[in-house]
Tab-separated table of C-alpha atoms in Angstrom:
chain	number	residue	atom	x	y	z
A	508	UNK	CA	28.442	-15.850	-12.690
A	509	UNK	CA	27.172	-16.274	-9.243
A	510	UNK	CA	25.486	-19.448	-8.260
A	511	UNK	CA	23.973	-17.798	-5.130
A	512	UNK	CA	20.243	-17.870	-5.244
A	513	UNK	CA	17.941	-14.903	-5.632
A	514	UNK	CA	16.534	-13.590	-2.562
A	515	UNK	CA	12.823	-14.422	-3.277
A	516	UNK	CA	13.678	-17.538	-5.515
A	517	UNK	CA	10.564	-20.145	-4.729
A	518	UNK	CA	8.438	-17.499	-3.396
A	519	UNK	CA	5.118	-16.468	-5.184
A	520	UNK	CA	3.888	-12.884	-5.044
A	521	UNK	CA	0.433	-10.840	-5.947
A	522	UNK	CA	1.058	-7.353	-6.906
A	523	UNK	CA	-2.289	-5.313	-7.300
A	524	UNK	CA	-2.619	-2.236	-9.868
A	525	UNK	CA	0.632	-3.562	-11.160
A	526	UNK	CA	-0.406	-3.245	-15.285
A	527	UNK	CA	1.299	0.469	-15.040
A	528	UNK	CA	3.128	2.877	-12.985
A	529	UNK	CA	4.336	2.115	-9.563
A	530	UNK	CA	2.614	-1.473	-9.356
A	531	UNK	CA	4.404	-2.337	-12.724
A	532	UNK	CA	7.985	-1.610	-11.203
A	533	UNK	CA	7.258	-3.367	-8.320
A	534	UNK	CA	6.117	-6.497	-10.240
A	535	UNK	CA	9.011	-6.204	-12.310
A	536	UNK	CA	11.413	-6.269	-9.139
A	537	UNK	CA	10.000	-8.741	-7.466
A	538	UNK	CA	10.368	-11.014	-10.653
A	539	UNK	CA	14.004	-9.803	-11.144
A	540	UNK	CA	14.463	-11.014	-7.587
A	541	UNK	CA	13.263	-14.355	-8.092
A	542	UNK	CA	9.693	-14.151	-7.223
A	543	UNK	CA	6.760	-15.754	-9.445
A	544	UNK	CA	4.431	-12.926	-10.087
A	545	UNK	CA	0.648	-12.740	-10.256
A	546	UNK	CA	0.095	-9.499	-12.109
A	547	UNK	CA	-3.373	-7.911	-11.078
A	548	UNK	CA	-4.955	-4.907	-12.796
A	549	UNK	CA	-8.308	-4.175	-13.952
A	550	UNK	CA	-9.333	-5.610	-17.090
A	551	UNK	CA	-10.341	-2.681	-20.033
A	552	UNK	CA	-13.765	-4.665	-21.914
A	553	UNK	CA	-13.335	-3.717	-25.378
A	554	UNK	CA	-9.853	-3.079	-25.224
A	555	UNK	CA	-8.732	-6.604	-25.217
A	556	UNK	CA	-9.539	-7.317	-21.578
A	557	UNK	CA	-11.296	-10.060	-20.234
A	558	UNK	CA	-12.610	-9.529	-16.407
A	559	UNK	CA	-11.422	-12.906	-14.661
A	560	UNK	CA	-13.709	-11.858	-12.005
A	561	UNK	CA	-16.737	-12.287	-13.991
A	562	UNK	CA	-15.634	-15.557	-15.059
A	563	UNK	CA	-15.329	-15.267	-18.703
A	564	UNK	CA	-12.394	-16.937	-20.490
A	565	UNK	CA	-10.613	-19.606	-18.192
A	566	UNK	CA	-7.160	-20.029	-16.409
A	567	UNK	CA	-5.983	-16.582	-15.206
A	568	UNK	CA	-8.485	-14.809	-16.773
A	569	UNK	CA	-5.506	-12.821	-18.882
A	570	UNK	CA	-6.248	-11.533	-22.145
A	571	UNK	CA	-3.385	-10.448	-24.600
A	572	UNK	CA	-3.165	-6.610	-24.897
A	573	UNK	CA	-4.474	-5.368	-21.413
A	574	UNK	CA	-2.045	-3.806	-19.450
A	575	UNK	CA	-1.774	-6.597	-16.661
A	576	UNK	CA	-0.743	-8.967	-19.245
A	577	UNK	CA	1.834	-6.901	-21.006
A	578	UNK	CA	3.724	-6.838	-17.837
A	579	UNK	CA	3.192	-10.451	-17.244
A	580	UNK	CA	4.405	-10.929	-20.589
A	581	UNK	CA	7.127	-8.471	-19.927
A	582	UNK	CA	8.247	-10.911	-16.960
A	583	UNK	CA	8.153	-14.105	-18.904
A	584	UNK	CA	10.203	-12.486	-21.942
A	585	UNK	CA	12.869	-11.719	-19.456
A	586	UNK	CA	13.040	-15.500	-18.168
A	587	UNK	CA	10.597	-14.994	-15.142
A	588	UNK	CA	7.313	-16.609	-14.152
A	589	UNK	CA	3.900	-14.501	-14.268
A	590	UNK	CA	0.458	-14.556	-14.970
A	591	UNK	CA	-2.354	-11.778	-15.119
A	592	UNK	CA	-5.358	-11.716	-13.309
A	593	UNK	CA	-8.034	-8.619	-14.171
A	594	UNK	CA	-10.187	-8.682	-11.418
A	595	UNK	CA	-11.296	-5.605	-9.397
A	596	UNK	CA	-9.734	-5.854	-5.965
A	597	UNK	CA	-12.273	-3.732	-4.504
A	598	UNK	CA	-14.926	-6.653	-5.098
A	599	UNK	CA	-14.641	-9.248	-2.143
A	600	UNK	CA	-15.007	-12.109	-4.635
A	601	UNK	CA	-12.697	-11.086	-7.170
A	602	UNK	CA	-9.944	-10.447	-4.389
A	603	UNK	CA	-10.588	-14.264	-3.083
A	604	UNK	CA	-10.066	-15.164	-6.985
A	605	UNK	CA	-7.075	-13.234	-7.383
A	606	UNK	CA	-5.499	-14.895	-3.868
A	607	UNK	CA	-6.691	-18.209	-5.329
A	608	UNK	CA	-5.074	-17.982	-8.478
A	609	UNK	CA	-1.671	-17.352	-6.867
A	610	UNK	CA	-2.049	-20.457	-4.668
A	611	UNK	CA	-3.379	-22.509	-7.799
A	612	UNK	CA	-0.510	-21.406	-10.138
A	613	UNK	CA	2.220	-21.505	-7.747
A	614	UNK	CA	1.189	-23.790	-5.092
A	615	UNK	CA	0.866	-21.242	-2.053
A	616	UNK	CA	1.146	-17.384	-1.721
A	617	UNK	CA	4.443	-15.697	0.121
A	618	UNK	CA	3.964	-12.069	-1.078
A	619	UNK	CA	1.248	-9.568	-1.154
A	620	UNK	CA	1.883	-6.253	-2.092
A	621	UNK	CA	-1.426	-3.879	-2.272
A	622	UNK	CA	-0.872	-1.046	-4.592
A	623	UNK	CA	-4.297	-0.519	-6.592
A	624	UNK	CA	-5.722	2.757	-6.119
A	625	UNK	CA	-7.407	5.895	-7.766
A	626	UNK	CA	-7.488	9.700	-7.047
A	627	UNK	CA	-10.722	11.780	-6.743
A	628	UNK	CA	-9.385	14.996	-5.558
A	629	UNK	CA	-11.324	17.507	-4.104
A	630	UNK	CA	-11.844	20.011	-1.235
A	631	UNK	CA	-13.986	18.643	1.172
A	632	UNK	CA	-16.775	21.067	0.959
A	633	UNK	CA	-17.409	20.351	-2.302
A	634	UNK	CA	-16.632	16.643	-2.453
A	635	UNK	CA	-19.569	14.346	-3.852
A	636	UNK	CA	-20.712	11.113	-2.336
A	637	UNK	CA	-19.354	9.100	-5.080
A	638	UNK	CA	-15.738	10.889	-4.893
A	639	UNK	CA	-15.614	9.854	-1.310
A	640	UNK	CA	-16.873	6.394	-1.383
A	641	UNK	CA	-15.107	5.207	-4.790
A	642	UNK	CA	-11.428	6.189	-3.198
A	643	UNK	CA	-12.415	4.395	0.115
A	644	UNK	CA	-13.286	1.432	-1.902
A	645	UNK	CA	-10.749	1.029	-4.113
A	646	UNK	CA	-7.816	1.880	-1.579
A	647	UNK	CA	-9.110	0.710	1.863
A	648	UNK	CA	-11.659	-1.898	1.191
A	649	UNK	CA	-9.351	-3.142	-1.689
A	650	UNK	CA	-6.509	-3.565	0.663
A	651	UNK	CA	-8.592	-5.365	3.356
A	652	UNK	CA	-10.302	-7.713	0.737
A	653	UNK	CA	-6.841	-9.097	-0.670
A	654	UNK	CA	-5.520	-9.077	3.193
A	655	UNK	CA	-8.194	-10.991	4.457
A	656	UNK	CA	-7.962	-13.832	2.160
A	657	UNK	CA	-3.793	-14.091	2.128
A	658	UNK	CA	-4.379	-13.985	5.714
A	659	UNK	CA	-6.653	-17.067	6.049
A	660	UNK	CA	-4.156	-18.800	3.529
A	661	UNK	CA	-1.303	-18.323	5.821
A	662	UNK	CA	-3.419	-19.156	8.923
A	663	UNK	CA	-4.470	-22.235	7.522
A	664	UNK	CA	-0.934	-23.040	6.603
A	665	UNK	CA	0.447	-22.351	9.918
A	666	UNK	CA	-2.161	-24.360	11.526
A	667	UNK	CA	-1.610	-27.836	9.086
A	668	UNK	CA	2.104	-27.247	9.631
A	669	UNK	CA	2.112	-26.943	13.351
A	670	UNK	CA	4.575	-23.705	12.914
A	671	UNK	CA	5.163	-20.134	11.372
A	672	UNK	CA	5.110	-19.936	7.451
A	673	UNK	CA	6.515	-17.383	5.254
A	674	UNK	CA	4.114	-14.468	4.586
A	675	UNK	CA	5.010	-10.545	3.750
A	676	UNK	CA	2.378	-8.002	2.994
A	677	UNK	CA	3.202	-4.391	1.954
A	678	UNK	CA	0.691	-2.161	1.824
A	679	UNK	CA	0.595	1.385	0.111
A	680	UNK	CA	-0.307	4.515	2.211
A	681	UNK	CA	0.826	7.910	1.665
A	682	UNK	CA	2.426	11.466	2.613
A	683	UNK	CA	-1.154	12.774	1.993
A	684	UNK	CA	-2.159	11.085	5.093
A	685	UNK	CA	0.638	12.299	7.216
A	686	UNK	CA	0.633	15.800	6.010
A	687	UNK	CA	-2.826	16.352	6.134
A	688	UNK	CA	-3.438	17.100	2.169
A	689	UNK	CA	-6.140	19.691	1.940
A	690	UNK	CA	-7.503	18.798	-1.221
A	691	UNK	CA	-7.361	14.949	-0.782
A	692	UNK	CA	-9.890	14.386	2.082
A	693	UNK	CA	-11.026	11.185	0.871
A	694	UNK	CA	-7.372	9.933	-0.590
A	695	UNK	CA	-5.858	10.784	3.085
A	696	UNK	CA	-8.551	8.952	4.896
A	697	UNK	CA	-8.243	5.865	2.894
A	698	UNK	CA	-4.424	6.031	3.426
A	699	UNK	CA	-4.611	6.607	7.207
A	700	UNK	CA	-7.044	3.501	7.370
A	701	UNK	CA	-4.547	1.460	5.447
A	702	UNK	CA	-2.029	2.358	7.977
A	703	UNK	CA	-4.404	1.326	10.777
A	704	UNK	CA	-5.271	-2.117	8.985
A	705	UNK	CA	-1.363	-2.276	8.602
A	706	UNK	CA	-0.743	-2.320	12.262
A	707	UNK	CA	-3.620	-4.382	13.272
A	708	UNK	CA	-2.754	-7.107	10.680
A	709	UNK	CA	0.919	-7.215	11.808
A	710	UNK	CA	-0.183	-7.692	15.457
A	711	UNK	CA	-2.347	-10.468	14.387
A	712	UNK	CA	-0.481	-12.575	11.855
A	713	UNK	CA	2.897	-12.212	13.628
A	714	UNK	CA	2.527	-15.484	15.608
A	715	UNK	CA	2.016	-16.900	11.944
A	716	UNK	CA	5.207	-15.828	10.892
A	717	UNK	CA	3.686	-12.946	8.729
A	718	UNK	CA	4.916	-9.338	8.591
A	719	UNK	CA	2.890	-6.569	7.405
A	720	UNK	CA	4.320	-2.819	6.638
A	721	UNK	CA	3.146	0.261	5.019
A	722	UNK	CA	5.066	2.359	2.775
A	723	UNK	CA	4.449	6.247	1.714
A	724	UNK	CA	5.913	6.402	-1.811
A	725	UNK	CA	6.213	9.251	-4.209
A	726	UNK	CA	6.446	8.658	-7.570
A	727	UNK	CA	5.481	10.001	-10.826
A	728	UNK	CA	2.622	7.974	-12.507
A	729	UNK	CA	-0.423	8.120	-14.738
A	730	UNK	CA	-2.448	8.435	-11.523
A	731	UNK	CA	-0.239	11.395	-10.148
A	732	UNK	CA	0.631	13.448	-12.955
A	733	UNK	CA	-1.442	16.219	-11.723
A	734	UNK	CA	-0.277	15.855	-8.342
A	735	UNK	CA	3.377	16.372	-9.620
A	736	UNK	CA	2.848	18.696	-12.305
A	737	UNK	CA	4.741	21.612	-10.683
A	738	UNK	CA	7.614	18.943	-10.102
A	739	UNK	CA	10.346	19.622	-12.739
A	740	UNK	CA	10.866	16.749	-15.430
A	741	UNK	CA	14.709	15.517	-14.997
A	742	UNK	CA	17.182	16.392	-17.750
A	743	UNK	CA	18.191	13.967	-20.617
A	744	UNK	CA	19.939	11.056	-19.018
A	745	UNK	CA	19.330	12.055	-15.723
A	746	UNK	CA	17.540	9.745	-12.997
A	747	UNK	CA	13.843	11.161	-12.269
A	748	UNK	CA	13.978	11.299	-8.291
A	749	UNK	CA	9.993	10.655	-8.819
A	750	UNK	CA	10.700	7.550	-11.024
A	751	UNK	CA	8.810	4.389	-9.598
A	752	UNK	CA	12.119	2.375	-9.708
A	753	UNK	CA	13.234	4.210	-6.632
A	754	UNK	CA	10.268	2.742	-4.751
A	755	UNK	CA	10.293	-1.052	-6.270
A	756	UNK	CA	13.837	-2.063	-4.307
A	757	UNK	CA	12.148	-1.405	-1.091
A	758	UNK	CA	9.166	-3.834	-1.656
A	759	UNK	CA	11.749	-6.408	-2.686
A	760	UNK	CA	13.334	-5.948	0.502
A	761	UNK	CA	10.399	-5.957	2.992
A	762	UNK	CA	9.250	-9.236	0.608
A	763	UNK	CA	12.477	-10.836	1.584
A	764	UNK	CA	13.849	-12.976	4.471
A	765	UNK	CA	15.987	-10.371	5.037
A	766	UNK	CA	13.068	-7.991	6.591
A	767	UNK	CA	12.023	-10.934	8.820
A	768	UNK	CA	12.502	-8.461	11.814
A	769	UNK	CA	10.509	-5.564	10.142
A	770	UNK	CA	7.041	-5.710	11.205
A	771	UNK	CA	4.305	-3.216	12.043
A	772	UNK	CA	6.258	-0.177	10.304
A	773	UNK	CA	5.849	2.669	7.759
A	774	UNK	CA	8.354	4.033	5.559
A	775	UNK	CA	8.230	7.140	3.502
A	776	UNK	CA	10.274	6.265	0.042
A	777	UNK	CA	11.311	8.321	-2.912
A	778	UNK	CA	14.098	9.802	-4.851
A	779	UNK	CA	16.990	7.551	-3.223
A	780	UNK	CA	15.699	7.943	0.372
A	781	UNK	CA	14.128	5.749	2.525
A	782	UNK	CA	12.764	7.240	6.176
A	783	UNK	CA	11.387	5.320	9.060
A	784	UNK	CA	8.511	7.033	10.634
A	785	UNK	CA	8.427	6.997	14.320
A	786	UNK	CA	5.129	6.077	16.092
A	787	UNK	CA	3.287	8.545	17.809
A	788	UNK	CA	3.976	10.011	21.186
A	789	UNK	CA	2.045	11.417	24.026
A	790	UNK	CA	2.767	15.251	23.918
A	791	UNK	CA	0.937	16.101	27.379
A	792	UNK	CA	-0.968	14.140	29.804
A	793	UNK	CA	-3.458	15.619	32.564
A	794	UNK	CA	-5.283	13.782	35.231
A	795	UNK	CA	-8.469	15.393	37.188
A	796	UNK	CA	-8.099	16.380	40.448
A	797	UNK	CA	-11.605	15.049	40.880
A	798	UNK	CA	-13.722	11.736	39.930
A	799	UNK	CA	-14.490	13.186	36.540
A	800	UNK	CA	-13.559	15.913	34.465
A	801	UNK	CA	-15.309	19.114	34.242
A	802	UNK	CA	-15.410	21.745	31.594
A	803	UNK	CA	-13.744	24.346	33.943
A	804	UNK	CA	-11.247	22.004	34.903
A	805	UNK	CA	-10.527	21.129	31.411
A	806	UNK	CA	-10.396	24.744	30.177
A	807	UNK	CA	-7.977	25.320	33.165
A	808	UNK	CA	-5.339	22.764	32.072
A	809	UNK	CA	-5.913	22.305	28.101
A	810	UNK	CA	-6.164	26.231	27.224
A	811	UNK	CA	-2.887	27.338	28.570
A	812	UNK	CA	-1.295	24.103	26.854
A	813	UNK	CA	-2.559	24.840	23.332
A	814	UNK	CA	-1.850	28.493	23.783
A	815	UNK	CA	1.537	27.761	24.328
A	816	UNK	CA	2.177	25.409	21.159
A	817	UNK	CA	3.374	27.188	17.829
A	818	UNK	CA	0.078	28.335	15.846
A	819	UNK	CA	-1.183	25.945	13.196
A	820	UNK	CA	0.571	23.038	14.735
A	821	UNK	CA	-1.561	19.942	14.483
A	822	UNK	CA	-1.178	16.200	14.495
A	823	UNK	CA	-0.476	16.300	10.989
A	824	UNK	CA	3.413	16.345	9.813
A	825	UNK	CA	3.922	18.346	6.889
A	826	UNK	CA	7.552	18.554	7.482
A	827	UNK	CA	7.677	15.031	5.840
A	828	UNK	CA	7.020	16.614	2.672
A	829	UNK	CA	10.243	18.231	2.692
A	830	UNK	CA	12.122	14.691	2.952
A	831	UNK	CA	15.044	14.525	0.358
A	832	UNK	CA	18.015	12.467	-0.158
A	833	UNK	CA	20.955	13.866	1.409
């Protein structure tokens, strides 16, 4: 038997939305690689859940029977270390408590995986205000909240030690943002915002030794069952190309010391494939012949340019949806 240390040994991690699906697979993978994990998923009052954010109960806020506690128990049964947290990451104080729990339980936080999310799909002309607000709140604000308190923790540690610390953030974006998914204006906007947040965070925290990257995963989960309803189920004993287990190893890698040079990147991952997305490029540039552009001058340079481009081509990249292994 090898005596080599596990890649994430002595590291602690928080995974949000980890009670089921993609987050669960990610939490299990981080634990398998040696990390102590705080499994976050919103509690279910009346179904055995206790909301840690509301302060009922004590310690970890865990309660047997909730998805978060079930995953934590699964990790512990396999010999790992895990506690559950049932707070809402979109609530500022609950997010503070989540990061604080990792520090209280494990002495520090090393890895933050933001995964929690919801879907409220509808075309932009029929979307309600609540459908917009709820998706932006859970996805974008939820990512910000946890990032804000993790960043504060790492900055304080770096200042105290006088040098860089170990910190990894992995955020969850989506191909819906890249492709401009027509029926998901709220989701695409939130996921695009998460990429912007990730790039800003990567720049701000690099000097402290912290990296921040975003992934666009494709996985068959409870949240996406309607999205992937048209995709064929795998044959018996075959590996599902949409299984969350295809995504989890990338999370483990980005959380590890091996990924120290990976920062401010966007990666698409599913079905045994990882694609590193290129940064936006300047397609064309025009300078005014005078001091300030006029309407007529813009019409003169831009109208022919766009007339010469393929019809329907936009900043969106729908071809990303055709990426496959092989």
